Coordinates of C-alpha atoms in Angstrom, one line a residue:
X1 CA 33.3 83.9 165.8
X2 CA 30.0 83.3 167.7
X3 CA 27.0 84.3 166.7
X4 CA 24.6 86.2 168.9
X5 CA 22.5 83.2 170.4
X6 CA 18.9 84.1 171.2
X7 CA 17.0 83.7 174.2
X8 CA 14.5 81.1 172.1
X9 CA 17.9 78.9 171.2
X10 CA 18.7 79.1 174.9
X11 CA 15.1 78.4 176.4
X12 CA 15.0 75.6 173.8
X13 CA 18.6 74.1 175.3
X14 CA 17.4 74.6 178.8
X15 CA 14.2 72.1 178.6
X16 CA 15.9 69.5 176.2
X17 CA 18.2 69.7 179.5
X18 CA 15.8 69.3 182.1
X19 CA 14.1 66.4 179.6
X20 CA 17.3 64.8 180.5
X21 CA 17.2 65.4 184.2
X22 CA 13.6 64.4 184.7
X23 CA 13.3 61.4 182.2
X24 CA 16.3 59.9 181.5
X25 CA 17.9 60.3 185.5
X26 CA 20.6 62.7 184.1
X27 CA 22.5 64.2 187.5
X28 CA 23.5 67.1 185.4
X29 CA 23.6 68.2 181.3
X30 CA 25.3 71.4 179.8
X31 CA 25.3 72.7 176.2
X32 CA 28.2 74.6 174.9
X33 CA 28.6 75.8 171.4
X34 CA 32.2 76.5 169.6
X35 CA 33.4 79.6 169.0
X36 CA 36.4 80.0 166.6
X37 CA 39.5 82.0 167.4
X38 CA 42.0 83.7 165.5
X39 CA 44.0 80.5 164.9
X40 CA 42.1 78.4 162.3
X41 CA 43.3 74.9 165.0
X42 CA 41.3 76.1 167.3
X43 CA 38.3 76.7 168.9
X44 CA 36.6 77.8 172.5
X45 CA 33.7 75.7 173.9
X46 CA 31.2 78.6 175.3
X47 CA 28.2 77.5 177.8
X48 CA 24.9 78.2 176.7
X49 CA 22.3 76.5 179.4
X50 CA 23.1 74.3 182.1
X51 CA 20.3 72.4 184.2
X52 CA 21.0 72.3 187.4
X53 CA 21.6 76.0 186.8
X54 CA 25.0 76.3 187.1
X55 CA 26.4 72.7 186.3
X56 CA 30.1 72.9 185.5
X57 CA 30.6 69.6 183.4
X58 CA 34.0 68.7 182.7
X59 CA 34.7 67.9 178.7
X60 CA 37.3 65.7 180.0
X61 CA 39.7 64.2 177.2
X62 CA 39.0 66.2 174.3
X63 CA 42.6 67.6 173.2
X64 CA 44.6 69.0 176.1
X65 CA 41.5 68.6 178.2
X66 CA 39.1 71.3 178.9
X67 CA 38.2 72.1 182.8
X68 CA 35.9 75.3 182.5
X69 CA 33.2 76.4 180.0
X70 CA 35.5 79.1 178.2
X71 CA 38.7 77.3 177.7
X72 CA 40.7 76.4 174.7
X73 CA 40.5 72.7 172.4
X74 CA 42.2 71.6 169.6
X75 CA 40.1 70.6 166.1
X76 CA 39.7 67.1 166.8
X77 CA 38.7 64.3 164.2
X78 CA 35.4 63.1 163.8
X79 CA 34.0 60.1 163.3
X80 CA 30.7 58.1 162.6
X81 CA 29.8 55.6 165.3
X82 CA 27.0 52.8 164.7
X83 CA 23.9 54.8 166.2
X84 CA 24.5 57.9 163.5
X85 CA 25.5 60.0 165.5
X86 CA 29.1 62.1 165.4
X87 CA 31.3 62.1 168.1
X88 CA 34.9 63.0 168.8
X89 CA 37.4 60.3 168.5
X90 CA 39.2 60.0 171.5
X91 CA 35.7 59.8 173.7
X92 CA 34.2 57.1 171.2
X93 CA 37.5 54.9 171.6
X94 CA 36.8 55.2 175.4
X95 CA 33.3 53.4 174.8
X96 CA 30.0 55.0 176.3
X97 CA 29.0 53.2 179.5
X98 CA 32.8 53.3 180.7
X99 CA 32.4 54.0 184.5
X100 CA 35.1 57.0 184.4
X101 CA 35.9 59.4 187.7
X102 CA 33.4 61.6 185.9
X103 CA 30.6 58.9 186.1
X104 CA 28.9 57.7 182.9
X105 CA 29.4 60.4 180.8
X106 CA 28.3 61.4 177.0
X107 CA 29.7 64.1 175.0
X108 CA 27.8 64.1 172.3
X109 CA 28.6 67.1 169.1
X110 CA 25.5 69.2 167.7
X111 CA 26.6 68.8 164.2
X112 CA 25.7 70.1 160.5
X113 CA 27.1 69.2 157.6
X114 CA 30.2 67.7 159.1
X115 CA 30.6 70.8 161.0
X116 CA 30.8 71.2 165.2
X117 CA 28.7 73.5 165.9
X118 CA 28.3 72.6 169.7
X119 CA 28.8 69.7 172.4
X120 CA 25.7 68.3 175.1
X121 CA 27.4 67.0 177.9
X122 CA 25.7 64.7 180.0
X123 CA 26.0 62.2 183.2
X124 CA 24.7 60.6 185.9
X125 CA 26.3 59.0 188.6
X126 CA 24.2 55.6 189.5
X127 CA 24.2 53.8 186.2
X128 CA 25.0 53.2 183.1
X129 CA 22.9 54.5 179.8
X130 CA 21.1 51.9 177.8
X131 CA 20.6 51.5 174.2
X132 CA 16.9 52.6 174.3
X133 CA 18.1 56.1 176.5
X134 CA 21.2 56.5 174.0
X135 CA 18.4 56.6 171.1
X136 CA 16.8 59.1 173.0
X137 CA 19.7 61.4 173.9
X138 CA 20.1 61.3 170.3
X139 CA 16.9 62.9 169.2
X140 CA 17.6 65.4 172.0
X141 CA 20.9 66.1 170.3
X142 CA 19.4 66.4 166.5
X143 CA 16.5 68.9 167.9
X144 CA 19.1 70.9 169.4
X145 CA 21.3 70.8 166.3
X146 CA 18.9 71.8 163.9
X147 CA 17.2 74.4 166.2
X148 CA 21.4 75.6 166.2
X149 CA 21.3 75.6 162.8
X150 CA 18.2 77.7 162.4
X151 CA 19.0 80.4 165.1
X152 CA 22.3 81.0 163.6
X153 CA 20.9 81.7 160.1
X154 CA 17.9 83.7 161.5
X155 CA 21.1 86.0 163.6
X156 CA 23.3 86.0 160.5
X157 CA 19.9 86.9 158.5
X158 CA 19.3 89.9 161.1
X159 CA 22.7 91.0 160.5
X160 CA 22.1 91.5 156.9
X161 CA 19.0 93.3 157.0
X162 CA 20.7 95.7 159.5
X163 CA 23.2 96.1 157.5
X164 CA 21.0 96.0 154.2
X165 CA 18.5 98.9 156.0
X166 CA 21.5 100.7 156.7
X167 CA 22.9 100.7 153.1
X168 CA 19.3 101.4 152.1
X169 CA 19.1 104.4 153.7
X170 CA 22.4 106.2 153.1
X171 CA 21.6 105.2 149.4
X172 CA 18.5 106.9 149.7
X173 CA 19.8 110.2 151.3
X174 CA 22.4 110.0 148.9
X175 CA 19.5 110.4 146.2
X176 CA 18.1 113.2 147.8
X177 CA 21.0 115.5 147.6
X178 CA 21.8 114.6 144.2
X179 CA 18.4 115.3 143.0
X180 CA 18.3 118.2 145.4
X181 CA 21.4 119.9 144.2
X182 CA 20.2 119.3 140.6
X183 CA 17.2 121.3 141.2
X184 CA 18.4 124.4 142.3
X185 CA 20.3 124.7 139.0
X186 CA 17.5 123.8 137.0
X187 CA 15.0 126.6 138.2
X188 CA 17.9 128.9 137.9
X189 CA 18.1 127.6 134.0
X190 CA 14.5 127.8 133.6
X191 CA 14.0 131.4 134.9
X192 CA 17.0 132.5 132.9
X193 CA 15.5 131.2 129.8
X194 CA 12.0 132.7 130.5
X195 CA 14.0 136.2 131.0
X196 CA 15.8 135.7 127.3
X197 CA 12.7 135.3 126.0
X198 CA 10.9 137.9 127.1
X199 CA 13.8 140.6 126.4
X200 CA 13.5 139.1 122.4
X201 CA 12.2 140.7 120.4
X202 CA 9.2 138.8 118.2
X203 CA 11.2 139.0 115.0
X204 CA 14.8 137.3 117.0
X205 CA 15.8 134.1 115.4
X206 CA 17.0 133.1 118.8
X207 CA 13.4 133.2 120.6
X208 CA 13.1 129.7 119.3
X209 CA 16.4 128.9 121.1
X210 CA 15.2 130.6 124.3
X211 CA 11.9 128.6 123.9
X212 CA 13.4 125.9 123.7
X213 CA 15.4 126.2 126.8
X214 CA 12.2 127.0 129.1
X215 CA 10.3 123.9 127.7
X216 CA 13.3 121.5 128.2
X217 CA 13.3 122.7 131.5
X218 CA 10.2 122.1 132.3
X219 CA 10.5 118.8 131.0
X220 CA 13.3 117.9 133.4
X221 CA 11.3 119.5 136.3
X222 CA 8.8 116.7 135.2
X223 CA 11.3 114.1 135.2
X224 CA 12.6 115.3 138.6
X225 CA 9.1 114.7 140.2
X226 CA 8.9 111.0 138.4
X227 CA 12.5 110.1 140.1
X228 CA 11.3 111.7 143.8
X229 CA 8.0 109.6 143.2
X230 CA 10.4 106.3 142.1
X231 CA 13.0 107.2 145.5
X232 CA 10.2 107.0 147.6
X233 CA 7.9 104.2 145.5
X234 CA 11.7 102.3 146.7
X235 CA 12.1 103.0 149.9
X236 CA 8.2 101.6 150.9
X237 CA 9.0 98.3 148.7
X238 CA 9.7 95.3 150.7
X239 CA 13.3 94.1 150.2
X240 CA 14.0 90.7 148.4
X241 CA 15.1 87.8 150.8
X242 CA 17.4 85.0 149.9
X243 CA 16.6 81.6 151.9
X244 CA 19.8 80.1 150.6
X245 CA 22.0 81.6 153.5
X246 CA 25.1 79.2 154.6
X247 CA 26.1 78.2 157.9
X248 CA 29.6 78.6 158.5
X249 CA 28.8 82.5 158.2
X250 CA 31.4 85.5 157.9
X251 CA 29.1 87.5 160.9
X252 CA 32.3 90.1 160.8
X253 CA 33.4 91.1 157.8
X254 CA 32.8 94.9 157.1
X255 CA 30.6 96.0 154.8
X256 CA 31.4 98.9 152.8
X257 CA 28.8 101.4 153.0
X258 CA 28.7 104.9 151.1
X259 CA 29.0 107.9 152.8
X260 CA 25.4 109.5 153.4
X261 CA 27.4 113.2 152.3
X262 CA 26.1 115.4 149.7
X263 CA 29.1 114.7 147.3
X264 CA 29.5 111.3 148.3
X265 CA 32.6 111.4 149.6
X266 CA 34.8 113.8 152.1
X267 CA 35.4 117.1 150.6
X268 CA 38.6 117.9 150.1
X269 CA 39.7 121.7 151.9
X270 CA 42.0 124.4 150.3
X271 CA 42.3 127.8 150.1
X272 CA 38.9 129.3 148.9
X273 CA 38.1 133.1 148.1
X274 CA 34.6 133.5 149.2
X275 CA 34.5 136.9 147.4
X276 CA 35.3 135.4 144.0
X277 CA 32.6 132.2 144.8
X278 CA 29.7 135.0 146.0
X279 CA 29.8 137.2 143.2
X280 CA 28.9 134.8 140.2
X281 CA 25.8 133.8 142.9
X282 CA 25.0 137.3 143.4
X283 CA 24.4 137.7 139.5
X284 CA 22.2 135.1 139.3
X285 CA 20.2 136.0 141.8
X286 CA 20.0 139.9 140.9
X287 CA 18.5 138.1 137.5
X288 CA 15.5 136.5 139.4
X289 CA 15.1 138.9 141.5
X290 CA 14.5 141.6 139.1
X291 CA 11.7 138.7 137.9
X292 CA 9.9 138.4 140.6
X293 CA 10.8 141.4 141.5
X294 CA 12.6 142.3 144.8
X295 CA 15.2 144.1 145.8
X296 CA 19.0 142.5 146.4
X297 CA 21.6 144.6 148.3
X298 CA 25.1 143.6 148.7
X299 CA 28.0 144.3 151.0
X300 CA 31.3 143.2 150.8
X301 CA 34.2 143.8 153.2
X302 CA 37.2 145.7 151.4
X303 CA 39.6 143.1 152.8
X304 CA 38.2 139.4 153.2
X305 CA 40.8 136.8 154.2
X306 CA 40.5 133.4 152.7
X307 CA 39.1 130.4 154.2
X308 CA 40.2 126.7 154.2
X309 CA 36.8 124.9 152.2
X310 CA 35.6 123.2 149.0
X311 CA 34.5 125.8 146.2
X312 CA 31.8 123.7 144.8
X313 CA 30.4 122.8 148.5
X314 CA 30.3 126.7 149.3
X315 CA 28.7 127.1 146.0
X316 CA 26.2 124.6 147.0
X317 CA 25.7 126.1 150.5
X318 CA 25.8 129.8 149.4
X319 CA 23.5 129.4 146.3
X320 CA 20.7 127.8 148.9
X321 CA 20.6 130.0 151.4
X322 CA 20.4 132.8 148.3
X323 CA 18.1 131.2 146.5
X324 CA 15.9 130.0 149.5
X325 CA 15.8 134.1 150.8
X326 CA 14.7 135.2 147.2
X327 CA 12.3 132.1 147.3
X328 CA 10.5 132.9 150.3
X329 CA 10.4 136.6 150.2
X330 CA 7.0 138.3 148.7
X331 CA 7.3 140.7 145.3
X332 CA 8.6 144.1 146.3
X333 CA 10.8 142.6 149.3
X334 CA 14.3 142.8 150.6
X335 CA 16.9 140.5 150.3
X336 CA 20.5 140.9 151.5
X337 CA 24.0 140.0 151.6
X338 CA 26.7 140.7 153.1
X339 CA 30.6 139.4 153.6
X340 CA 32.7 140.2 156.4
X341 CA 35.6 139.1 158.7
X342 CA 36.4 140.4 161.9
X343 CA 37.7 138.0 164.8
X344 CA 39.3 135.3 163.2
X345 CA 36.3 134.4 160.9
X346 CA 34.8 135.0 157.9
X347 CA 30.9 135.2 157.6
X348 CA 28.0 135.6 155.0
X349 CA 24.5 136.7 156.2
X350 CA 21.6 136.3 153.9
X351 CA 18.8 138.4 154.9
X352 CA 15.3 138.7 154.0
X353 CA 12.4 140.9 155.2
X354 CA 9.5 138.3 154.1
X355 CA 7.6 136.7 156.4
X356 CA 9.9 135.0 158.8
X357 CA 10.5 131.2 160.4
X358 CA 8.0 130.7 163.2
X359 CA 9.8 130.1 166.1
X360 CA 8.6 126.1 166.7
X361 CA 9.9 125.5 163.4
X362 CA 13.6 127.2 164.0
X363 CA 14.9 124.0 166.0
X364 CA 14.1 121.5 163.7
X365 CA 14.5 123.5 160.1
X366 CA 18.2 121.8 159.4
X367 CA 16.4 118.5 160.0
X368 CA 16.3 116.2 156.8
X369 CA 12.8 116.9 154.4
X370 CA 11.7 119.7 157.6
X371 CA 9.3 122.1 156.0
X372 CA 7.3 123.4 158.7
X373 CA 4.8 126.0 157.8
X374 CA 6.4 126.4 154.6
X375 CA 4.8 122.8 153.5
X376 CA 1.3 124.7 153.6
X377 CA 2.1 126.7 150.9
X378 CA 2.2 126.6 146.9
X379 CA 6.0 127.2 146.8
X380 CA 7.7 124.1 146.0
X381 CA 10.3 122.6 148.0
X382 CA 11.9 118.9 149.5
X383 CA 13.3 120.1 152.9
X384 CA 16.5 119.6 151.9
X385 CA 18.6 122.0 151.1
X386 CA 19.4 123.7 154.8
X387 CA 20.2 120.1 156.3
X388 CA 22.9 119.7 152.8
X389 CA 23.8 123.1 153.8
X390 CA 24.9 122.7 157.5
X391 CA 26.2 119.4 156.8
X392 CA 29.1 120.6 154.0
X393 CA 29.3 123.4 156.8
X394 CA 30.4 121.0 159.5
X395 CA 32.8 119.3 157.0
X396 CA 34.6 122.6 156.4
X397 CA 34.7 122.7 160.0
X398 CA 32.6 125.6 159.5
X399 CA 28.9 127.0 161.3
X400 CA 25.7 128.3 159.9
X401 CA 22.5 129.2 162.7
X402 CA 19.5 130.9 161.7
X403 CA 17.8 133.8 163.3
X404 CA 14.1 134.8 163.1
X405 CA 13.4 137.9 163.5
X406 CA 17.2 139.0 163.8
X407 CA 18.5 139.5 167.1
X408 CA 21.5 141.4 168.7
X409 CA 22.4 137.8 169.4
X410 CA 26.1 136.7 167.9
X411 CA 28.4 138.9 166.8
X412 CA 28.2 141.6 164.6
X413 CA 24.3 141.7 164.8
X414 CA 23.9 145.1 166.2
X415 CA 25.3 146.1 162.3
X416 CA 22.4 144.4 160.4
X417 CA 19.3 146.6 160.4
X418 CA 16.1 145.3 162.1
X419 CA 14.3 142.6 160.0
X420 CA 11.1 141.0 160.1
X421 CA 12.0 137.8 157.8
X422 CA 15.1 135.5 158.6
X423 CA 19.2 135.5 158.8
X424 CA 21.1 132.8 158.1
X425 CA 24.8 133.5 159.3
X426 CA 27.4 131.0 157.9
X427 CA 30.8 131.5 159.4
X428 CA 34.4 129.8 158.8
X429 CA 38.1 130.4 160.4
X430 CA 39.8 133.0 158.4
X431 CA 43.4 131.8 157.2
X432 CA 46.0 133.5 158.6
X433 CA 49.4 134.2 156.3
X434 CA 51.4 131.5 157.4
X435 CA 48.6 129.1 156.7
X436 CA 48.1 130.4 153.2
X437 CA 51.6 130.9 152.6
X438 CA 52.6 126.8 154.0
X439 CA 49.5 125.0 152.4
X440 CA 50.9 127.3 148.8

């Protein structure tokens, strides 16, 4: 295929052309350069720069012949003439002051390596070319080869980065969400230590157990911080670059780049029972609630249909928007949940009365490492968790919004009770029977 040619390589071809036209009494000079199709025999001549603009050489007898700038040529064989310069068989046999009914013509290959990588056509009507102007020709045909040469590996270089910067960064958001999700956890294990201890008595052989549980914690907290620090001591180093890049250059061959997902891949949707994934998450959080403390309320619909989702990405999803509402609401607070399904879906609304999401934050709090006011204050936190969140949403074809202060805005929000703090409302289509019944 052809490489993206770039307007230097062009501007370059264009006064080699005109050096042609004004020195050496050229009527006319084009460059093409060769552009390989699917058949491995052949190859297209494009044009590159023409001087006059819009000359229209004729390659003459290369192959089958070739009568515009785009068409078709068979591989032809090469060979060495006496002035070191490549050319095509058939023209060389023809000798290269032969008066022809194209005029003295030269078609001269831009090569590498033993590799066509273009053709300079030139002519001129009145007379023939001498030695001294072939020699020169010549140098015009090695400066444009090796400028060929170059811009290809600088495109095919700028390829790679894009493709490298691209890899890069999935890598890194990848990293994020790993380190995220392993966080979350973590406190949870930390405060549930730090509970165990203090409900131990002194005397309790196990208070060295619990102990021990809060400080390995806390060392992992550490090491969390040292891997953010080395993720983004990564990101800001410059990336190695190899100067031994080839030529003949696969410019098209996919790369295979990671998914920029929290689990890495697509999630995989079956029947899911939010009930039965709420309630272990409701436990937990009653636990640090009662720490910090606050109060948690729940509400459950009698009857909750299922929902087609991944049970560890609703775990993932559910747990932050819990854990982020007992986070971010003062001791002595509110926070509450609640489960329902009416109208073909089935929602959970986290609600808090603490101080609410100011309302120039709301549009950009699912963005990536978004902290807004939040980032002023002494509670911890990466900025993460609500873009993971709305992101395994989408895959379970699923929504989440956020209101602050609640509004009568969506439905059921005339049921929730009027709340200074912040809702976040994630919703999914309810299964109906033969759906449950087919997938089972």
């Amino acid at each position: 295929m052809l490489l993206p040619t770039s307007a230097e390589f062009v501007e370059l071809c264009h006064t080699q052309l005109w050096l042609l036209v004004q020195s050496l009494g050229a009527s006319a000079g084009v460059v093409y350069l060769t552009e390989e199709l699917a058949s491995p025999a052949e190859t297209r001549l494009v044009r590159i720069a023409a001087a006059p603009e819009g000359a229209m050489l004729a390659v003459g007898t290369l192959g089958a012949g070739i009568d515009s700038p785009d068409s078709t040529l068979a591989r032809l064989p090469l060979r060495e003439p006496s002035q070191g310069i490549a050319t095509i068989a058939p023209l060389a046999d023809r000798g290269w002051n032969e008066r022809s009914p194209e005029g003295h013509r030269l078609v001269l290959p831009l090569m590498h390596e033993s590799m066509v990588l273009g053709l300079l056509v030139t002519e001129r009507n009145d007379r023939s070319w001498t030695v001294t102007e072939r020699q020169q020709v010549e140098r015009i045909i090695q400066t444009l080869s090796l400028a060929c040469v170059l811009d290809k590996r600088s495109q095919w270089w700028q390829q790679q980065q894009s493709q490298q910067q691209q890899l890069q960064g999935q890598q890194h958001d990848l990293m994020d969400n790993l380190v995220h999700q392993f966080r979350n956890p973590l406190t949870a294990l930390r405060t549930f230590g730090k509970l165990l201890l203090k409900r131990l008595p002194e005397d309790d052989r196990n208070r060295e157990a619990a102990a021990s549980i809060v400080r390995e914690s806390d060392r992992l907290q550490e090491l969390l911080l040292q891997i953010d620090r080395a993720i983004d001591l990564n990101e800001a180093l410059p990336n190695a670059v190899s100067v031994n890049v080839p030529v003949a250059l696969p410019v098209n061959v996919p790369v295979a780049l990671p998914r920029a997902g929290t689990l890495g891949e697509l999630l995989e949707l079956k029947p899911c029972d939010l009930r039965a994934i709420l309630q272990p998450l409701v436990v937990s959080a009653g636990l640090v609630a009662q720490e910090k403390p606050l109060a948690l309320h729940t509400e459950f619909a009698a009857v909750v249909p299922l929902v087609q989702a991944n049970a560890s990405a609703l775990r993932e999803v559910l747990s932050n928007l819990i854990d982020n509402a007992v986070k971010y609401t003062p001791a002595g607070g509110e926070v509450h949940i609640r489960l329902v399904a009416e109208s073909g879906l089935v929602a959970v609304w986290v609600t808090d009365n603490g101080t609410g999401i100011p309302d120039g934050d709301l549009a950009q709090l699912f963005q990536r490492h978004f902290r807004g006011v939040q980032a002023a204050t002494a509670i911890p936190g990466t900025g993460l968790g609500l873009s993971i969140a709305r992101e395994l949403v989408q895959q379970m074809q699923g929504d989440i919004q956020v209101f602050s202060p609640l509004r009568a805005a969506g439905w059921l929000g005339d049921r929730l009770p009027d709340s200074r703090g912040v809702t976040f409302v994630m919703t999914l289509a309810a299964m109906t029977v033969d759906r449950v019944t087919s997938i089972s």
